[in-house]
Coordinates of C-alpha atoms and ligand atoms in Angstrom, one line a residue:
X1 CA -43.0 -76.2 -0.1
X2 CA -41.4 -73.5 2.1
X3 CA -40.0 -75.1 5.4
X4 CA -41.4 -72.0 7.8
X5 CA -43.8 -69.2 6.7
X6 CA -44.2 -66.2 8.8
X7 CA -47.5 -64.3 8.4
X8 CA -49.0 -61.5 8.6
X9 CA -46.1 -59.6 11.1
X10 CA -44.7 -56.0 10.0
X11 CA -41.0 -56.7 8.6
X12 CA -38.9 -54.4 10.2
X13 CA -35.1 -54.1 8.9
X14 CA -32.4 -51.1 7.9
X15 CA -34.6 -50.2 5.2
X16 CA -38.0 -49.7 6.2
X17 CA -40.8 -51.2 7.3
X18 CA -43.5 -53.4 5.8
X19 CA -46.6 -55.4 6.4
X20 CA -45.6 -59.2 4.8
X21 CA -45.5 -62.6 5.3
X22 CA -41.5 -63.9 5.1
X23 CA -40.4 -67.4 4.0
X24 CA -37.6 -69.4 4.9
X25 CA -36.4 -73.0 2.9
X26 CA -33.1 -74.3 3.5
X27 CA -32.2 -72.1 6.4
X28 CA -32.3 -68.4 4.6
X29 CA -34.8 -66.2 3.6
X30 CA -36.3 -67.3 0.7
X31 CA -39.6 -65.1 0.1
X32 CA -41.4 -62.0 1.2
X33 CA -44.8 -61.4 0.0
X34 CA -48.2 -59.9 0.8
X35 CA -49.3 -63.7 0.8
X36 CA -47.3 -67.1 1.5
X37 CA -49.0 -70.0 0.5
X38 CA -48.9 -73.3 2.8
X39 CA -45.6 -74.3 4.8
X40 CA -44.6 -77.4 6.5
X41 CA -44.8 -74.8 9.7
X42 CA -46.8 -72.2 9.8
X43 CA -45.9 -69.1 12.6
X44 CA -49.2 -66.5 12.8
X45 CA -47.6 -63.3 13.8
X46 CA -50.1 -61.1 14.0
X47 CA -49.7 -58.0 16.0
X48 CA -45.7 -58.8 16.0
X49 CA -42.8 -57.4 14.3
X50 CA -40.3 -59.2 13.1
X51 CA -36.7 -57.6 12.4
X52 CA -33.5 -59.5 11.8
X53 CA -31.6 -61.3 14.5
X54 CA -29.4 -59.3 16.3
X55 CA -25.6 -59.0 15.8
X56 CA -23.7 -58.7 19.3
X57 CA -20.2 -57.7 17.9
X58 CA -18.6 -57.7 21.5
X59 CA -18.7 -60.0 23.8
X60 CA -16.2 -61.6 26.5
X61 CA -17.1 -65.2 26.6
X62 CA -15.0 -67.8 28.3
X63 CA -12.0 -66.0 27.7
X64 CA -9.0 -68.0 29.3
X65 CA -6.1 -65.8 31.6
X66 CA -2.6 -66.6 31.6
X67 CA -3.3 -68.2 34.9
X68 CA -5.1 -71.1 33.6
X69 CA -8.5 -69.8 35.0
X70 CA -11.5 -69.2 32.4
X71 CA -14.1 -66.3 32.4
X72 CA -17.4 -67.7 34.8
X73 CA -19.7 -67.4 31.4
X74 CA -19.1 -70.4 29.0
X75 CA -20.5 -70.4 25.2
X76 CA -23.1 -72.3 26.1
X77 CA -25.1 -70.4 28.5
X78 CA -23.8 -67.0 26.8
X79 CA -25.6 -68.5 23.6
X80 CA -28.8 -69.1 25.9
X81 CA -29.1 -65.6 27.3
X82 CA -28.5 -64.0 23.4
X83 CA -30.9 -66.5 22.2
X84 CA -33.5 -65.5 24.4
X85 CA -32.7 -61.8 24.4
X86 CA -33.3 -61.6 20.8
X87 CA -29.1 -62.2 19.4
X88 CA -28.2 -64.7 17.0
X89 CA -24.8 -64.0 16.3
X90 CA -21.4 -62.7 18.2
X91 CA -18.3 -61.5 17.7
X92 CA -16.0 -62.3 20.6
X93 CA -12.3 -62.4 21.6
X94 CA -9.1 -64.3 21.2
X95 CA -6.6 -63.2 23.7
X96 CA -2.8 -62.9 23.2
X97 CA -0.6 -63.2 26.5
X98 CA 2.2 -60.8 26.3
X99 CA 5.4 -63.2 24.9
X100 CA 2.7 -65.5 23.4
X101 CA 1.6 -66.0 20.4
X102 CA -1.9 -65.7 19.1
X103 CA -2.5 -68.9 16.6
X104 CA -2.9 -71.6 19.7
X105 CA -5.0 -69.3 21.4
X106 CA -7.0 -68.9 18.4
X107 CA -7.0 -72.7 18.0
X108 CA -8.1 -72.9 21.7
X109 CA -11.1 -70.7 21.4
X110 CA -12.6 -72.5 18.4
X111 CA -12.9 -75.1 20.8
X112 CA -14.5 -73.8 23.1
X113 CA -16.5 -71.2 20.9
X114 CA -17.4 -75.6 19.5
X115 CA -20.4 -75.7 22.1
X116 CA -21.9 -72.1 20.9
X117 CA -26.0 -72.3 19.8
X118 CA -25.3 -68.5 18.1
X119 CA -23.0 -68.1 15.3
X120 CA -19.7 -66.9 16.1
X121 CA -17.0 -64.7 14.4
X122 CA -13.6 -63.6 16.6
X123 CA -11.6 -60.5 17.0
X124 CA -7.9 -61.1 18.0
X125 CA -6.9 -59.4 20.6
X126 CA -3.1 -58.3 20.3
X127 CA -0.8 -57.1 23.0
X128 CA 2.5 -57.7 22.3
X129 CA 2.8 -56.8 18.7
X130 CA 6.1 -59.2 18.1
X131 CA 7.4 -59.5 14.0
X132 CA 6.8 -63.4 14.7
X133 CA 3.1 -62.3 15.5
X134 CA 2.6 -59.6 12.8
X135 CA 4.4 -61.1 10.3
X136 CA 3.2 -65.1 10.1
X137 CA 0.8 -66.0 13.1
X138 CA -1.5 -63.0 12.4
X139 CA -1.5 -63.7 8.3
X140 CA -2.2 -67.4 9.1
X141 CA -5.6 -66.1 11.2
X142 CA -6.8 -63.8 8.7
X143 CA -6.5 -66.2 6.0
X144 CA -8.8 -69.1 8.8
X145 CA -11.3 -65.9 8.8
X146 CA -10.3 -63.5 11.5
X147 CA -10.8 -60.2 10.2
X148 CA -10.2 -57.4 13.0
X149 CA -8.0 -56.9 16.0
X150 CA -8.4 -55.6 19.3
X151 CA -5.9 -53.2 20.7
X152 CA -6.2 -51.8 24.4
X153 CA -4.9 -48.5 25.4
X154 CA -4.9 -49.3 29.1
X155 CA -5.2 -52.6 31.4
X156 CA -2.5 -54.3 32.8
X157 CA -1.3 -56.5 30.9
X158 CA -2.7 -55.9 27.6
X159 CA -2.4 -52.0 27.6
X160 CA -0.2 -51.2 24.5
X161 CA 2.0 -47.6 23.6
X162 CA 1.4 -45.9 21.0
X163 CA 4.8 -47.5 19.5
X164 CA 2.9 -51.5 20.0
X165 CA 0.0 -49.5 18.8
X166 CA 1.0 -47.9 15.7
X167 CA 2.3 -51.7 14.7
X168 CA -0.8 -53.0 14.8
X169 CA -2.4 -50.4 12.9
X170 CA 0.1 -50.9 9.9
X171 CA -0.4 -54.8 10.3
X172 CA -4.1 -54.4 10.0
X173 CA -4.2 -52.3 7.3
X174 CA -1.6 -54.6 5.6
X175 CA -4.1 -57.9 6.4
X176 CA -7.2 -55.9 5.6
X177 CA -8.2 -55.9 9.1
X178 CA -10.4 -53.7 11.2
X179 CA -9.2 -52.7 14.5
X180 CA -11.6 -52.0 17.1
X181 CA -9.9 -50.1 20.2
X182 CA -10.1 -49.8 23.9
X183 CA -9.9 -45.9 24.1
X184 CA -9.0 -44.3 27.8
X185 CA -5.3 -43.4 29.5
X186 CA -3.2 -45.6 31.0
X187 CA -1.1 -43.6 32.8
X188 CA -3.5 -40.8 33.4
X189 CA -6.0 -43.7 34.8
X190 CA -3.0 -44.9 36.7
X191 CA -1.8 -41.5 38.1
X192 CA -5.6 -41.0 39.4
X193 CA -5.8 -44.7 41.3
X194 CA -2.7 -43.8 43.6
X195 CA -4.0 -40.1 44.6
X196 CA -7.6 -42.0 45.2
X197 CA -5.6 -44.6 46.9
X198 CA -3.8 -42.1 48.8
X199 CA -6.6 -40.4 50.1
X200 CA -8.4 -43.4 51.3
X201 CA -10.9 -43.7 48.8
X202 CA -11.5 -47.5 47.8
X203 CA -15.0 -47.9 47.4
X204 CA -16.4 -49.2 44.2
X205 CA -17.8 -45.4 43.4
X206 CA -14.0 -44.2 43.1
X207 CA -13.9 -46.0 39.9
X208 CA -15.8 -42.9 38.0
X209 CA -13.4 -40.5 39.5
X210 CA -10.3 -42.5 38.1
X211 CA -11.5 -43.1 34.9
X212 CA -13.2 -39.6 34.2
X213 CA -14.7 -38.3 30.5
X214 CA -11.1 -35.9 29.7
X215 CA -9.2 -39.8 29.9
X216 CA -11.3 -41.6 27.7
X217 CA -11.7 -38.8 25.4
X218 CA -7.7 -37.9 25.0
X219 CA -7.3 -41.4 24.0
X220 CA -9.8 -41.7 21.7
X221 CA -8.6 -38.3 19.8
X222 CA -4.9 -40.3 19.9
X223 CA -5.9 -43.5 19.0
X224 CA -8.4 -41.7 15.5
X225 CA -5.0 -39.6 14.9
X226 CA -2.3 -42.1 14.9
X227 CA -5.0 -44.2 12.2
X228 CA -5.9 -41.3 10.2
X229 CA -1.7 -41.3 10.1
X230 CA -1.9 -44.8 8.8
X231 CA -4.9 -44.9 6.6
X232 CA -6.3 -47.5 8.6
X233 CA -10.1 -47.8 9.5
X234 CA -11.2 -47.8 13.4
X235 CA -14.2 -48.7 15.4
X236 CA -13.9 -47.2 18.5
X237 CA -15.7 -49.4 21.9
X238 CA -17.7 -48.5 24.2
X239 CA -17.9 -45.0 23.7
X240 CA -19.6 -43.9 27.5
X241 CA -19.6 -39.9 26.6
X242 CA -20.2 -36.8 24.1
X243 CA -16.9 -36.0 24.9
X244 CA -14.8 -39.0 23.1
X245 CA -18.1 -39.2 21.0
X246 CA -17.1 -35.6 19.7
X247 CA -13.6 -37.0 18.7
X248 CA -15.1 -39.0 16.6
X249 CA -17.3 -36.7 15.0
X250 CA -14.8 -34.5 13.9
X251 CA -12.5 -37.2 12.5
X252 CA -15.6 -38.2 10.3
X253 CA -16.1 -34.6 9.4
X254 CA -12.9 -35.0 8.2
X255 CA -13.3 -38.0 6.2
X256 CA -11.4 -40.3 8.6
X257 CA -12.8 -44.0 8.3
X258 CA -13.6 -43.9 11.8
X259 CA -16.9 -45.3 13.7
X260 CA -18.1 -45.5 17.2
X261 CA -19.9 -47.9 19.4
X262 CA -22.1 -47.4 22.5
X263 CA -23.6 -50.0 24.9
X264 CA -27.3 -49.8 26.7
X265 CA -25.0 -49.6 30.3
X266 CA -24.2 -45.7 29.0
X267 CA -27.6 -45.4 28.3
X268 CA -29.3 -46.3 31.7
X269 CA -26.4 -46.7 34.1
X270 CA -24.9 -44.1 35.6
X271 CA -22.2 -43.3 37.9
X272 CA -24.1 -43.1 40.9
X273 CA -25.1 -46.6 41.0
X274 CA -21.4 -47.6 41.5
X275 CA -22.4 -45.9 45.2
X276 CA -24.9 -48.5 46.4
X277 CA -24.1 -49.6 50.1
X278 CA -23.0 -53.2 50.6
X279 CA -20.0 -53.0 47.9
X280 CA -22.9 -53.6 45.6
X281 CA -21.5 -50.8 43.1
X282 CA -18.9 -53.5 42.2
X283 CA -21.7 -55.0 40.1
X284 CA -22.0 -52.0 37.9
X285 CA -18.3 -51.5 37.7
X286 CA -17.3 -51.6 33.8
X287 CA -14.3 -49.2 31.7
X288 CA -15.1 -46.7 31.1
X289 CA -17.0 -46.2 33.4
X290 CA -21.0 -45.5 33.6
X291 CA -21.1 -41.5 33.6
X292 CA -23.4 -38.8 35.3
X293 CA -27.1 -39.0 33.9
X294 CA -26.8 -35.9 32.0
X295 CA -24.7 -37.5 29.2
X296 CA -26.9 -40.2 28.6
X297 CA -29.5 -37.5 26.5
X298 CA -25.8 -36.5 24.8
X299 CA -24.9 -39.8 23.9
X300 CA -29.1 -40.4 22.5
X301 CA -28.2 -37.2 20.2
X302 CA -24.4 -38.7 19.3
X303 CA -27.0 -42.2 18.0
X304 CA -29.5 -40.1 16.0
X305 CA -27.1 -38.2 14.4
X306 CA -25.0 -41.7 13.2
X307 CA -21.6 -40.8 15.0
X308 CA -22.7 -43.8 17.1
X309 CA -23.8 -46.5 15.1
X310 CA -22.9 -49.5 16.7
X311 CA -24.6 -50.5 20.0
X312 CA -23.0 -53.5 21.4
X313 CA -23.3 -55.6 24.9
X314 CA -19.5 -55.5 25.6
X315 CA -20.9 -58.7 28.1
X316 CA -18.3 -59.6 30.6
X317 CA -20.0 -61.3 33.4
X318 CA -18.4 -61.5 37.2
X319 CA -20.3 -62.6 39.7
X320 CA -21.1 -60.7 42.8
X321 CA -21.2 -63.8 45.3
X322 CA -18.2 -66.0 45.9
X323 CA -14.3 -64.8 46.0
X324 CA -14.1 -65.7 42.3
X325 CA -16.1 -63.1 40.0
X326 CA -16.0 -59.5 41.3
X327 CA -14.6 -59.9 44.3
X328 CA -11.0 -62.6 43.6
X329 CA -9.5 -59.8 46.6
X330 CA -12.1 -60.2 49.3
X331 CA -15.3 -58.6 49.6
X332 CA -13.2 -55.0 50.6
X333 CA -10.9 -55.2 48.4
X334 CA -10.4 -51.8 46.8
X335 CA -11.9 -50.3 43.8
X336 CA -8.9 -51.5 41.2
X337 CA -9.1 -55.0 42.2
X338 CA -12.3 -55.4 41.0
X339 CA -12.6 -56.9 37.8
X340 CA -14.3 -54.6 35.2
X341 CA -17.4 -55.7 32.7
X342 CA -21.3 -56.3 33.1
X343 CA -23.4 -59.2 32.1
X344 CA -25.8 -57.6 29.2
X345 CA -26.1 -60.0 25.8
X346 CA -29.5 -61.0 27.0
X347 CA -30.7 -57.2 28.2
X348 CA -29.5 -55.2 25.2
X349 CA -32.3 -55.5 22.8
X350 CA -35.1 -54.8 25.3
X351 CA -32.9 -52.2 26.7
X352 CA -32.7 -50.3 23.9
X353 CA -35.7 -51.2 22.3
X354 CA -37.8 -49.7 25.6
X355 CA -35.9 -46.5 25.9
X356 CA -34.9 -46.1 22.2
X357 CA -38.1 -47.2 19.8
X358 CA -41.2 -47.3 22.9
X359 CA -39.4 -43.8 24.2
X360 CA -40.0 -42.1 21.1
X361 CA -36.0 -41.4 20.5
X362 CA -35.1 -43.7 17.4
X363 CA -37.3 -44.8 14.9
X364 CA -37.6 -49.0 14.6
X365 CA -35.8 -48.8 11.8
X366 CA -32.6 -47.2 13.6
X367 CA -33.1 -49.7 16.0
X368 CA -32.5 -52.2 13.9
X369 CA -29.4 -50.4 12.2
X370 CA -27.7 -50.4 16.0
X371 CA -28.3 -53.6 17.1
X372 CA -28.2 -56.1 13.4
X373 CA -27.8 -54.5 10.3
X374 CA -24.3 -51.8 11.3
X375 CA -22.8 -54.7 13.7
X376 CA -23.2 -57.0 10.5
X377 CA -22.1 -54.4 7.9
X378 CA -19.1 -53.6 10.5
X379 CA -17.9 -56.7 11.0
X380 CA -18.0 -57.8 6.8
X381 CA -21.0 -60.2 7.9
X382 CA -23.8 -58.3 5.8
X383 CA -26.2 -59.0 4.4
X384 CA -26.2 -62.7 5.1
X385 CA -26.6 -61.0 8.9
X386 CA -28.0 -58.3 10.1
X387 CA -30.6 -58.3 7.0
X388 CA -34.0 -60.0 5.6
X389 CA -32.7 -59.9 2.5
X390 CA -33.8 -62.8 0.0
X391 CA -30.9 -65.7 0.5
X392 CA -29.7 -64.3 4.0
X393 CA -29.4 -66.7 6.7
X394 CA -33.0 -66.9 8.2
X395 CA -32.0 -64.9 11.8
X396 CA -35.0 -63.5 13.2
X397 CA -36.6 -62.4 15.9
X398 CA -40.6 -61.7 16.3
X399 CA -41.2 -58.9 18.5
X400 CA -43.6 -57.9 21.0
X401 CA -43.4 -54.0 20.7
X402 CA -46.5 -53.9 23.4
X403 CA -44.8 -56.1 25.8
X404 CA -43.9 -55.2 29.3
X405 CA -41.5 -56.6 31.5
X406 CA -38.9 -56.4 34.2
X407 CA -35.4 -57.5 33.8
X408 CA -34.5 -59.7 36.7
X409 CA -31.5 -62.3 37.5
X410 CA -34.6 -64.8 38.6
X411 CA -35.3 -64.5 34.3
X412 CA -32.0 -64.6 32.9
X413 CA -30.7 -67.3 31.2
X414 CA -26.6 -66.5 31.6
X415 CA -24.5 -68.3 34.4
X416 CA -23.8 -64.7 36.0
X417 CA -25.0 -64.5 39.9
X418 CA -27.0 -60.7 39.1
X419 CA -27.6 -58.7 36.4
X420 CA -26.8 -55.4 36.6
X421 CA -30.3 -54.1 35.6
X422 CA -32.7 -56.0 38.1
X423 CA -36.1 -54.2 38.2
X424 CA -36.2 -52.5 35.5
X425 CA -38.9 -52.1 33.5
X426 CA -39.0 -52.5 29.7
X427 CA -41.6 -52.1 26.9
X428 CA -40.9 -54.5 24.0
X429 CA -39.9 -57.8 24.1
X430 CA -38.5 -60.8 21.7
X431 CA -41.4 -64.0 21.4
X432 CA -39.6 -66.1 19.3
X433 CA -35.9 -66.5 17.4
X434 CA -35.3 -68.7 15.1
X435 CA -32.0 -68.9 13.9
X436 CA -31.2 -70.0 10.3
X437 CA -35.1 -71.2 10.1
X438 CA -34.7 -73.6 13.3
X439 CA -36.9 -72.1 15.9
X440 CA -34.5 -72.0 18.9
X441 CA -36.4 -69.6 21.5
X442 CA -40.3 -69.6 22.1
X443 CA -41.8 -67.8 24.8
X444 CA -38.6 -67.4 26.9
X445 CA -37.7 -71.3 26.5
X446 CA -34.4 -71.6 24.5
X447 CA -34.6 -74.7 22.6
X448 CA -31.1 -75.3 20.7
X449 CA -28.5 -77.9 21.1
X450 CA -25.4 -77.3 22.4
X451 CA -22.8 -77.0 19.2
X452 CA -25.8 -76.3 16.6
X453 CA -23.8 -72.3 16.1
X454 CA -21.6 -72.1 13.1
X455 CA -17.9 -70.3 13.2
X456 CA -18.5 -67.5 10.9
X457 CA -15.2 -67.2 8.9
X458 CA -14.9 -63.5 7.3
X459 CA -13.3 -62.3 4.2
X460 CA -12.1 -59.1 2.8
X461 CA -14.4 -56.4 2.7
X462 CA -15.0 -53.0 1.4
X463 CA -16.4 -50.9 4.4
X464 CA -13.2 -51.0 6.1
X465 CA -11.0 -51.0 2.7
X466 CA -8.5 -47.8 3.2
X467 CA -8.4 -45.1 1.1
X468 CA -5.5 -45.1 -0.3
X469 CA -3.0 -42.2 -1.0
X470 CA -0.4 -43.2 2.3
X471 CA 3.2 -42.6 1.5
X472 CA 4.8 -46.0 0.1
X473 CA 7.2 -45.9 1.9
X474 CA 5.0 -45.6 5.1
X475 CA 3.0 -48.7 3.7
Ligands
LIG1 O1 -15.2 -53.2 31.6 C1 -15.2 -53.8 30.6 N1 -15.7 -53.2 29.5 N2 -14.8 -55.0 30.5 C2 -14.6 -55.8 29.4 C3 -13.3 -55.6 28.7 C4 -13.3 -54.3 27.9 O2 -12.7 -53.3 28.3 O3 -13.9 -54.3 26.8
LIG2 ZN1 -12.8 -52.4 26.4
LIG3 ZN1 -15.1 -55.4 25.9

């Protein structure tokens, strides 16, 4: 006898869509038919849809500094905020400290990561691309399942040249890595603080002015060229603009293994909400940053036509209140003292379920593609993520697509003091997730233990496989 059946909801996944029951034994997904017989528990689904769980594959979650301190949002209430926005499994972050090493941070992280109810997978961040590093920590991580690295090209302290860069390009593509990259200019960003600085302007809306579309989009045209040099595949973050979106375009016009990610804060931010009174616009402060409503409609048309294809959180929670969070330099402390990233694991799948699918700009299907089925294929999880497929781990969410509701802080389930989208309103809404056949949210109640997410240890795989023909002597 199956353990769950699930009847009579539309199936929605990459594919298509498709009115039939789904059955899970053993904690995958074991049978899809017009009719499931008897189950020891039996969901009625009528009037629901039910898609795959979604794949977040970008989160910050208690992410230690060198200073001993650790990010405000823990694994566990991360977890509880994905679970009940619909996300099953993440990908977040291993830092390296420049003159560290990466394998007892990696070590570190698994511990933490211990208390997860999602599955989790890691990137490894890399900053100080050392031959100790490249040449025997970083082998030893890929082979315990790490299989992409982080580079940032600006932050102090983990901005890298294009020297460190180029490094960790060659190591990845060595390793069989992805690398996934932080694309605006350091010293351009840098140059643009002092004269904003100079000329007295501090407030939280200056960030948009000193991190502008031309800085984001020269580094993302750098960062595609010096990997097209290499033969190494990219996925480029938080793309905020048409501009860097562009860049991207071209380089896959060109047949350069190259992909782009968006978040819902591009999408229904905008630049103007960093201007609230009250230093307020701190709590919409994220790199890059949000951009002038017009390009939102650019950044729709960079989605449909598949330059975009990734649609990620990039949660970082701060809170507002306190002199932790946003505000470790007092409450007037200027613009580039505020820490940047947004709370958003639990918002992004009624985010851009409400203005993608109920707006009439992406089909269901697509929708699926952004948030599950591409993160998974991305991140060599699919299709035991990201799919329905028979023998996939039994993610899933069931899906109000009549549902209305508005996002508030009062409703969210991470340990973050705001959320960045209070008040608005959405159409669509998850019901119920289970997540490898355990039913672990119901009607906004998250119902998992603490430690029940796996690690999700990745192997080689062929989407990011380069294509061969680099000089061997440049290999
Ligand atoms: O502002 C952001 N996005 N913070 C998180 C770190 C990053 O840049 O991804
Ligand atoms: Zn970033
Ligand atoms: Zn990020």
């Amino acid at each position: 006898m199956l353990d769950v059946a699930i009847r009579g909801a539309t199936l929605v996944t990459a594919e298509g869509m498709q009115r039939a029951d789904l059955g899970i034994q053993g904690g995958v997904v074991a049978a899809i038919a017009a009719r499931l017989p008897e189950a020891r528990r039996v969901v009625e689904a009528d009037g629901l849809w039910l898609m795959p769980g979604g794949v977040d594959p970008h989160c910050h979650i208690e992410e230690p500094a060198p200073d001993g301190t650790v990010m405000e949002e823990g694994f566990e209430s991360a977890s509880r905020s994905a679970l009940a926005g619909g996300t099953t499994s993440v990908v977040c972050f291993v830092p390296q400290w420049k003159g560290g090493g990466v394998l007892e941070r990696f070590r570190e992280q698994k511990r933490r990561a211990a208390r997860a109810m999602v599955d989790v997978a890691f990137h490894q961040i890399v900053t100080d691309p050392v031959p100790e590093v490249l040449e025997r920590e970083l082998p030893a991580l890929v082979e315990q399942g790490v299989r992409s690295l982080k580079a940032f090209l600006t932050y102090d302290p983990l901005v890298l040249d294009d020297g460190a860069f180029l490094k960790v390009l060659a190591a990845a593509r060595r390793l069989g890595c992805l690398v996934t990259v932080h694309c605006e200019n350091h010293h351009a960003i840098a140059h643009r603080i002092a004269a904003l600085k100079a000329a007295g302007l501090e407030a939280p809306f200056a960030h948009a002015l000193a991190r502008p579309p031309v800085v984001e989009r020269e580094a993302t045209h750098r960062a595609i060229a010096l990997a097209e040099m290499l033969d190494q595949p990219l996925q480029v973050f938080h793309v905020s603009c048409a501009e860097a979106a562009e860049e991207i375009a071209r380089a896959q016009a060109r047949g350069v293994q190259v992909w782009g990610e968006t978040c819902p804060q591009y999408l229904v931010l905008t630049a103007d909400d960093m201007a609230r009174p009250g230093g307020e616009g701190a709590k919409f402060m994220c790199s890059p940053a949000p951009r002038a409503a017009a390009e939102q409609e650019r950044l729709w048309a960079m989605i449909r036509r598949g330059v975009l294809d990734v649609v990620s959180s990039d949660h970082c929670g701060f809170s507002f209140g306190g002199t932790r969070g946003k505000r470790p330099g007092g409450r007037d402390a200027p613009f580039d003292q505020v820490p940047n990233g947004i709370p958003g694991l639990q918002a992004r799948l009624p985010l851009l379920f409400s203005e993608g699918v109920a707006a009439g700009r992406i089909t269901p299907e697509h929708f699926v593609r952004l948030v599950a089925a591409n993160p998974a294929r991305m991140m060599g999880l699919w299709p035991r993520k990201g799919s329905l497929h028979i023998g996939a781990d039994a993610d899933c969410v069931l899906w109000d697509p009549k549902a209305e509701r508005v996002l508030s802080n009062a409703a969210a389930q991470h340990a973050i003091d705001y959320t960045p989208y209070e008040g608005r309103a959405v159409t669509g809404w998850p019901v119920m997730v289970l997540r490898r056949g355990e039913v672990v949210m119901e009607g906004d109640v998250v119902a998992a233990a603490p430690g029940s997410g796996e690690w999700l240890p990745r192997g080689p795989y062929d989407l990011i496989r380069p294509r061969g023909g680099l000089e061997p002597w440049l290999a």
